[in-house]
CSV table of C-alpha atoms and ligand atoms in Angstrom, one decimal:
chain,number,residue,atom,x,y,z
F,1,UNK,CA,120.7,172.2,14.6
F,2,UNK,CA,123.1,174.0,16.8
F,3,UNK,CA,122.4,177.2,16.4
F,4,UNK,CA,123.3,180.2,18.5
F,5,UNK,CA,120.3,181.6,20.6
F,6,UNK,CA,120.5,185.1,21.0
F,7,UNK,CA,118.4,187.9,21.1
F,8,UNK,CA,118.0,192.0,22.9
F,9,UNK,CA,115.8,193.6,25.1
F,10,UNK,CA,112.9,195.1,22.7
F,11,UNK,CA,110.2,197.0,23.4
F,12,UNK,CA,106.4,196.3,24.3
F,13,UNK,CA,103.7,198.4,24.0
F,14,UNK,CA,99.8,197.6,24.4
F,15,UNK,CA,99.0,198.3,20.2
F,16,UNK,CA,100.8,195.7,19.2
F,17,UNK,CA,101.3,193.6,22.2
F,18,UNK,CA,103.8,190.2,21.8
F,19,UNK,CA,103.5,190.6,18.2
F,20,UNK,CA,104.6,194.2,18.1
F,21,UNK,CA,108.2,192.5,20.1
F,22,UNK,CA,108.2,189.5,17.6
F,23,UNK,CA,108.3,192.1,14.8
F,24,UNK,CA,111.3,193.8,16.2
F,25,UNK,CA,113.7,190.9,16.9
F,26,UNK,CA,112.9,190.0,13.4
F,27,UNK,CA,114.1,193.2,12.5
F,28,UNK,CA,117.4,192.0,14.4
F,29,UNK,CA,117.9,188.7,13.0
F,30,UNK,CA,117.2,187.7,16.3
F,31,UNK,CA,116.1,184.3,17.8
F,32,UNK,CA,115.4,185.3,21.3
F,33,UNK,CA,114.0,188.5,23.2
F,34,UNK,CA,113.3,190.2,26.4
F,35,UNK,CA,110.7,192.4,27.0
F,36,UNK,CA,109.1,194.3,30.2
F,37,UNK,CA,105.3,194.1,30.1
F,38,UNK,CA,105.1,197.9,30.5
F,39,UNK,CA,107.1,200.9,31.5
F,40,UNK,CA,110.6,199.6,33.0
F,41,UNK,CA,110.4,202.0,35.9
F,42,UNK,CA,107.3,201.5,36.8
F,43,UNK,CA,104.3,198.8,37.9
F,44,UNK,CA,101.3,200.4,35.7
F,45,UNK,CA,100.2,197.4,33.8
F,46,UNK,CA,97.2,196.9,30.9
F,47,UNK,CA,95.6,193.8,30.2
F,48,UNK,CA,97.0,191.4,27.5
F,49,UNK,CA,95.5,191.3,24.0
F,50,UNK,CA,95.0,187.3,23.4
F,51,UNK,CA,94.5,188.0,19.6
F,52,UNK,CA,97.6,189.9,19.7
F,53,UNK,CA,99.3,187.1,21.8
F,54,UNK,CA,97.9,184.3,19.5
F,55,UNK,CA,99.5,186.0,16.6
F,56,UNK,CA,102.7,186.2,17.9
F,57,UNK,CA,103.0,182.6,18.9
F,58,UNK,CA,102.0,182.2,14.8
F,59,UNK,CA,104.8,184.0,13.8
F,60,UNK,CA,106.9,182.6,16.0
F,61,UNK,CA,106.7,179.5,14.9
F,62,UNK,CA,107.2,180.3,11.4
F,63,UNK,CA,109.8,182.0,11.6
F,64,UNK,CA,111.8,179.6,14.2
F,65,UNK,CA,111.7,181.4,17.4
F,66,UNK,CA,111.3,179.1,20.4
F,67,UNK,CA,108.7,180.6,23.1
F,68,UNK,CA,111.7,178.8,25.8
F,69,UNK,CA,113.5,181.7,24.0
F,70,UNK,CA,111.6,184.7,25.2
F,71,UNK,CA,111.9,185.7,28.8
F,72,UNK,CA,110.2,188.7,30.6
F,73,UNK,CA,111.9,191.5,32.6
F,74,UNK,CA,110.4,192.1,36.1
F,75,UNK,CA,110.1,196.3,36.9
F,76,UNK,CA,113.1,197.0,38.5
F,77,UNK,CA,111.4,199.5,40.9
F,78,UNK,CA,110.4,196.1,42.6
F,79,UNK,CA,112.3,195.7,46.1
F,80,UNK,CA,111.7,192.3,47.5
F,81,UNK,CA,114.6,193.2,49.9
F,82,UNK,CA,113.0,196.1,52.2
F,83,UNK,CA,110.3,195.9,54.0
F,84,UNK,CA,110.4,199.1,55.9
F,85,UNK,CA,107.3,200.2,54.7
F,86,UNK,CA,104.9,196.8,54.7
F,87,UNK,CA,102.7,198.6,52.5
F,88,UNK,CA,105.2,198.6,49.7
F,89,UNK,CA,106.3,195.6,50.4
F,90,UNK,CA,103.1,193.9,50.4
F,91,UNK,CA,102.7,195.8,46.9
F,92,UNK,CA,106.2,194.4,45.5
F,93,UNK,CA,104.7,190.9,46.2
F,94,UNK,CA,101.6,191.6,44.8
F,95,UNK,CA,102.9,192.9,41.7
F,96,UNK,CA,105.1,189.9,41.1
F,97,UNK,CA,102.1,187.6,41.1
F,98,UNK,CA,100.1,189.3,38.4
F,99,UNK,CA,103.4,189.8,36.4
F,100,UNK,CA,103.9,185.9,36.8
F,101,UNK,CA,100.1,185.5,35.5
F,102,UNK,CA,100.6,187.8,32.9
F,103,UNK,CA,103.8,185.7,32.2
F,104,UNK,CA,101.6,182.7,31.8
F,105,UNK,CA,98.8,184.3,29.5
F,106,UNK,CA,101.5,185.3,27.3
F,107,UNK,CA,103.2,181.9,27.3
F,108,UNK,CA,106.6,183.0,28.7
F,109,UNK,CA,108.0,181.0,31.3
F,110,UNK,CA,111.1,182.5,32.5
F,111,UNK,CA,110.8,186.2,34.5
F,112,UNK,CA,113.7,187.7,35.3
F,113,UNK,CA,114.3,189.7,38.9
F,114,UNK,CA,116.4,191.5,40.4
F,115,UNK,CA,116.6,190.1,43.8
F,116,UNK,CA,116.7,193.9,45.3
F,117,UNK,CA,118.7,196.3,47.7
F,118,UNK,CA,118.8,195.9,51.3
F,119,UNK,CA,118.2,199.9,52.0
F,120,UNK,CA,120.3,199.8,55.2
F,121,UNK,CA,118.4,196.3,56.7
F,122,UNK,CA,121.6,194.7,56.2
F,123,UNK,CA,122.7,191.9,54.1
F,124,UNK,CA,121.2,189.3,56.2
F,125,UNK,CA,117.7,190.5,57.0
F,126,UNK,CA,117.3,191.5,53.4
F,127,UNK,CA,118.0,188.1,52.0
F,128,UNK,CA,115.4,186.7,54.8
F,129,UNK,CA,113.0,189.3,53.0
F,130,UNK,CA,113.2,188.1,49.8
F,131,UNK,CA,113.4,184.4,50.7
F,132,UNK,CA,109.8,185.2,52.3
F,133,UNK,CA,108.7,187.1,49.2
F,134,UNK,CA,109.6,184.6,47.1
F,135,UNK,CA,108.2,181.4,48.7
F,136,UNK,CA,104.9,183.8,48.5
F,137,UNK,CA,104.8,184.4,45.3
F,138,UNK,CA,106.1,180.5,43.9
F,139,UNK,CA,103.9,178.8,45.4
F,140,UNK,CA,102.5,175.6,42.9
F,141,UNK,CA,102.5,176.3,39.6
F,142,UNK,CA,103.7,178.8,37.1
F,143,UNK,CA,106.7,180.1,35.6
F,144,UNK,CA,110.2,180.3,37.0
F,145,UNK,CA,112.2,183.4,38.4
F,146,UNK,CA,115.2,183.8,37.1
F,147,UNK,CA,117.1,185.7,39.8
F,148,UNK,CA,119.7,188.2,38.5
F,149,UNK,CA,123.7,188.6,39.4
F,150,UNK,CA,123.9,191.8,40.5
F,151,UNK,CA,126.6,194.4,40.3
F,152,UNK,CA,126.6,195.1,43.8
F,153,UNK,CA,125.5,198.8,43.6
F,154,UNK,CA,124.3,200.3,46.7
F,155,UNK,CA,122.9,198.1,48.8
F,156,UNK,CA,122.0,195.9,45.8
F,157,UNK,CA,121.8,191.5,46.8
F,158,UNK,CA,123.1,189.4,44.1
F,159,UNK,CA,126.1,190.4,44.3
F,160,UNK,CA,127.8,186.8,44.8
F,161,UNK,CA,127.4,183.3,43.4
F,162,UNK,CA,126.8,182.9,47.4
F,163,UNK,CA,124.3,185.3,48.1
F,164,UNK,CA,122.0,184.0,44.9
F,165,UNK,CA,122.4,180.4,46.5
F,166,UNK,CA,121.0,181.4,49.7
F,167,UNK,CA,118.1,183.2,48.3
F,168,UNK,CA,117.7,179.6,46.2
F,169,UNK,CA,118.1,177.3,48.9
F,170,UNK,CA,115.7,179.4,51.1
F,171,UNK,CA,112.8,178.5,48.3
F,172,UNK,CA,110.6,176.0,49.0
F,173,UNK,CA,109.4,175.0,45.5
F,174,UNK,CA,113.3,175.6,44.4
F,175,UNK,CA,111.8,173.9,40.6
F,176,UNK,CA,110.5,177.1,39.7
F,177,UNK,CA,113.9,179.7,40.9
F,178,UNK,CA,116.3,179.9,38.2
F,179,UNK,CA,119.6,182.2,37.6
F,180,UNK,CA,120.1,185.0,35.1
F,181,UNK,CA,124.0,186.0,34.7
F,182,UNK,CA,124.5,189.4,33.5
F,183,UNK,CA,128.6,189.6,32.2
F,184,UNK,CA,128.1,193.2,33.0
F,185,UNK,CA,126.9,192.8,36.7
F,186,UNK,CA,129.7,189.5,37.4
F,187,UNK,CA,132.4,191.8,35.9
F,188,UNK,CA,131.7,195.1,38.2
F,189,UNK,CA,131.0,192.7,40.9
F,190,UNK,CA,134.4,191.4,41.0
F,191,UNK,CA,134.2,188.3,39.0
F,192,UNK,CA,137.3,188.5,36.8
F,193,UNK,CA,135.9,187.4,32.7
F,194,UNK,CA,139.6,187.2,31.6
F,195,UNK,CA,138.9,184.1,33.2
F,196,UNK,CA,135.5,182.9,32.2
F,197,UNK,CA,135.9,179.3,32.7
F,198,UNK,CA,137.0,179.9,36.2
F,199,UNK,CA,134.0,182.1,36.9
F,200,UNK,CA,131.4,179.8,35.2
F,201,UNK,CA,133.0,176.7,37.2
F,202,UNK,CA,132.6,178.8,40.6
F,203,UNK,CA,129.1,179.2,39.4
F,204,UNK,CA,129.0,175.1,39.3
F,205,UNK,CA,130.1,174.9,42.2
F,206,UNK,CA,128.3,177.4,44.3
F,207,UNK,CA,125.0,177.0,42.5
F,208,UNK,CA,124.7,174.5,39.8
F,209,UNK,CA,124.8,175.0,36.0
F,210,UNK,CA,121.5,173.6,35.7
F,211,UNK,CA,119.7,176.7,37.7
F,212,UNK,CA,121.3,178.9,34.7
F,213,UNK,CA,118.5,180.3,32.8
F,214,UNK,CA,119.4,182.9,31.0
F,215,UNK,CA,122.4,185.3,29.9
F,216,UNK,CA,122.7,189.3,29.5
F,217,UNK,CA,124.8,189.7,27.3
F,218,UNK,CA,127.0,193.3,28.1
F,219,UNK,CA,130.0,194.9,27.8
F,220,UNK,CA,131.0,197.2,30.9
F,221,UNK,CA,132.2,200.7,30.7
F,222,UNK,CA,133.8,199.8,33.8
F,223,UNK,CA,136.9,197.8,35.0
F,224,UNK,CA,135.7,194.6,37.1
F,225,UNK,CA,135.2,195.0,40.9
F,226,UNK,CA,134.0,198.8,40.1
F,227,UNK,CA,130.1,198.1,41.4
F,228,UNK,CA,128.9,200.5,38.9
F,229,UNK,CA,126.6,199.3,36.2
F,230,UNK,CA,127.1,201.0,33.2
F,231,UNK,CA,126.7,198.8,30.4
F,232,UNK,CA,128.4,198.8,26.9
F,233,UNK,CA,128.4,197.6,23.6
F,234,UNK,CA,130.1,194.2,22.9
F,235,UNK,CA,133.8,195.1,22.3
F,236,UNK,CA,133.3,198.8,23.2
F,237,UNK,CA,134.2,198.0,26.8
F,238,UNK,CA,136.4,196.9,29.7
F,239,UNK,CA,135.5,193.1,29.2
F,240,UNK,CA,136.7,193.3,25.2
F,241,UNK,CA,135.5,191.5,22.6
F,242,UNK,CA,137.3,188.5,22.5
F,243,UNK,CA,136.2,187.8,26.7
F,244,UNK,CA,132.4,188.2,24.9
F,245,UNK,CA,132.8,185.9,22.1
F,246,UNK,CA,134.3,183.3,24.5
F,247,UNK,CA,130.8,183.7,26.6
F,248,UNK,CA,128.9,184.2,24.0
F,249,UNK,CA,129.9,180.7,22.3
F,250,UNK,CA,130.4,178.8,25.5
F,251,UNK,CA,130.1,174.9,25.1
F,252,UNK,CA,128.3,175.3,28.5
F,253,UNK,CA,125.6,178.4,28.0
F,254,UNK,CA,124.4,176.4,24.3
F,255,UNK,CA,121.0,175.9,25.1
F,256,UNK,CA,120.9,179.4,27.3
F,257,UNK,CA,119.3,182.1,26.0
F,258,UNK,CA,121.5,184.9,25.6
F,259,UNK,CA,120.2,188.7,25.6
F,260,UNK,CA,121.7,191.7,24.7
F,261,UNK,CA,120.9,194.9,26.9
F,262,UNK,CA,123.8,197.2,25.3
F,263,UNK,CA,123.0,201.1,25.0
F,264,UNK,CA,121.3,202.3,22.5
F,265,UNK,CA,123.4,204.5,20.1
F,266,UNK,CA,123.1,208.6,20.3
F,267,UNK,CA,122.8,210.6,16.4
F,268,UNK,CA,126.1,211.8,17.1
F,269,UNK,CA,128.5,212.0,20.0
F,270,UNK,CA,127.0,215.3,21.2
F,271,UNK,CA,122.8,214.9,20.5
F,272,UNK,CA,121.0,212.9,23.1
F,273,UNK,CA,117.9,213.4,20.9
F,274,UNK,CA,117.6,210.3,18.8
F,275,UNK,CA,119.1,206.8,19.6
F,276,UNK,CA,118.8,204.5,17.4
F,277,UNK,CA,118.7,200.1,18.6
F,278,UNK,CA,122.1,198.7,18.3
F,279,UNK,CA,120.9,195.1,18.4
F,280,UNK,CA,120.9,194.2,14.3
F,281,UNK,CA,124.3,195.3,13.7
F,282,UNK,CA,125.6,193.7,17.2
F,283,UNK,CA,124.3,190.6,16.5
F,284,UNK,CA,125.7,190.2,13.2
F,285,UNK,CA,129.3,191.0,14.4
F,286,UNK,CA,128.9,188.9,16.9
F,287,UNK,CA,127.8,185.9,14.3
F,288,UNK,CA,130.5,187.2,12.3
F,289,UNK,CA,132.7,186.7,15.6
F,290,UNK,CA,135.1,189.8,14.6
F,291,UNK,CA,135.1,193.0,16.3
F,292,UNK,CA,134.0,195.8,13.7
F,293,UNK,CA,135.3,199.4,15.0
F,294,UNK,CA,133.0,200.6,12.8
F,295,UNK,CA,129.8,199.8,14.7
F,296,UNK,CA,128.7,203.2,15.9
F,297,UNK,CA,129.0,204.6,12.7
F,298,UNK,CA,127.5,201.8,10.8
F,299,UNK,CA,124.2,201.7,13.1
F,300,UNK,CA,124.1,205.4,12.4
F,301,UNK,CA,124.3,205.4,9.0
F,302,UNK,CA,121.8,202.3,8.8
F,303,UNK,CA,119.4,204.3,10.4
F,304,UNK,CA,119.3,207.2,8.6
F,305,UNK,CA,119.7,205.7,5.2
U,401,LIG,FE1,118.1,193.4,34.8
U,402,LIG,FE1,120.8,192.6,33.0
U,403,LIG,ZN1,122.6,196.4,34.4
């Protein structure tokens, strides 16, 4: 069956483990999720419940979602890029063993990473950096890294097709480095998604649609080429809803997990109190393939029926 793998970001926390996440993209009518294995922002990590773990892999399979589905979220405070300070550096590294080992308990096999910021090193000595981080931390076996596109922020890498290829073609065991394309980052990087085929066939070319491992799935609030990163929901935002679809349903990103990482939605336009998951009623537009201007309002009303 040819059925359209997609999923959100959903939360983890150590109560409920991987279960607690397969519960919530249930809730979403989801097939695929992404999770961080703690706090986002930061590298505090507790062990992983295997009784928890073994239930989720249960349920999973009941309810038909694939564990090649499910991808983990590296801490973003991770900064393979700089090593100014060795100490941190060292730590970075460190980190992203144990989060590949946690991967592996859990049975995930795709981590996602941001590749990092350069912090004034320069382009080129940054890359070097991560290069060396990375053929640290792949060596042998284990799970792949699925290097983001970045929106080119600050001193963010990523930020080209190009610069992602020479991060990939500085990794010794290249099997386990894979790609994850955020339409968010590519758009406020400069890559044009009135055009997707012509972005997706300069991917092709420059790195090879085999490496692509995974999909984020956002609208921007920002024209392309703007280097801001302020995602949006689908059809809310300068890339448009009929540009997402297109992705979204693209002959070429079938078997791709595709993950949504859109904002969560406010109580109303003026309370930043309560925000309530946008993911159930996204992904059923986005099955429905027709833009609903209703959403905010709808996702409201859902949750406080
Ligand atoms: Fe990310
Ligand atoms: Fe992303
Ligand atoms: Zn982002």
């Amino acid at each position: 069956m040819d059925e359209l793998i997609i999923g959100s970001h959903v939360s983890y926390n150590i109560a409920e483990g991987l279960a607690g996440c397969v519960l919530e993209t249930l809730k979403y009518g989801a097939n695929a999720f992404m999770f961080y294995t703690g706090a986002p922002q930061n590298t505090i990590r507790a062990g992983i419940d295997l009784e928890l773990t073994d239930l989720a892999h249960k349920t999973m399979k009941e309810q038909g979602i694939d564990i090649k589905n499910v991808i983990i979220h590296a801490p973003y405070i991770i900064n393979l890029a700089n090593n100014k300070d060795l100490e941190k550096y060292d730590f970075s590294i460190n980190f992203l063993k144990q989060e590949l080992k946690r991967s592996e308990i859990l049975g995930v096999n795709k981590v996602v990473l941001h590749p990092g910021s350069h912090v004034g090193l320069g382009e080129e000595t940054g890359l070097n950096n991560i290069i060396y981080a990375l053929n640290q931390v792949l060596e042998g076996e284990g799970p792949i890294i699925c290097l983001e596109t970045m929106a080119g922020k600050g001193t963010e890498l990523g930020k080209t097709f190009e610069e992602i290829k020479t991060i990939i073609d500085g990794v010794s065991n290249s099997k386990r480095i894979m790609v994850c394309l955020d339409t968010c980052h590519i758009s406020d990087a400069g890559y044009d998604l009135n055009d997707f085929d012509k972005v997706l066939s300069e991917f092709d070319e420059v790195i090879g649609l085999e490496k692509l491992g995974c999909v984020h799935i956002n609208d921007s609030k920002n024209v392309y080429g703007s280097h801001k990163d302020r995602h949006a929901n689908i059809g809310f935002g300068e890339i448009g809803f009929d540009n997402m679809i297109k992705i979204i349903y693209h002959q070429a990103l079938k078997k791709v997990p595709k993950i949504l990482e859109t904002p969560y939605i406010s109580e109303n336009d003026s309370s930043k109190k309560r925000t309530y998951p946008p993911y159930k009623q996204e992904i059923e537009m986005i099955r429905a393939k027709k833009f609903n201007p209703n959403l905010i309002t709808d996702i409201r009303k859902y949750y406080n029926r």
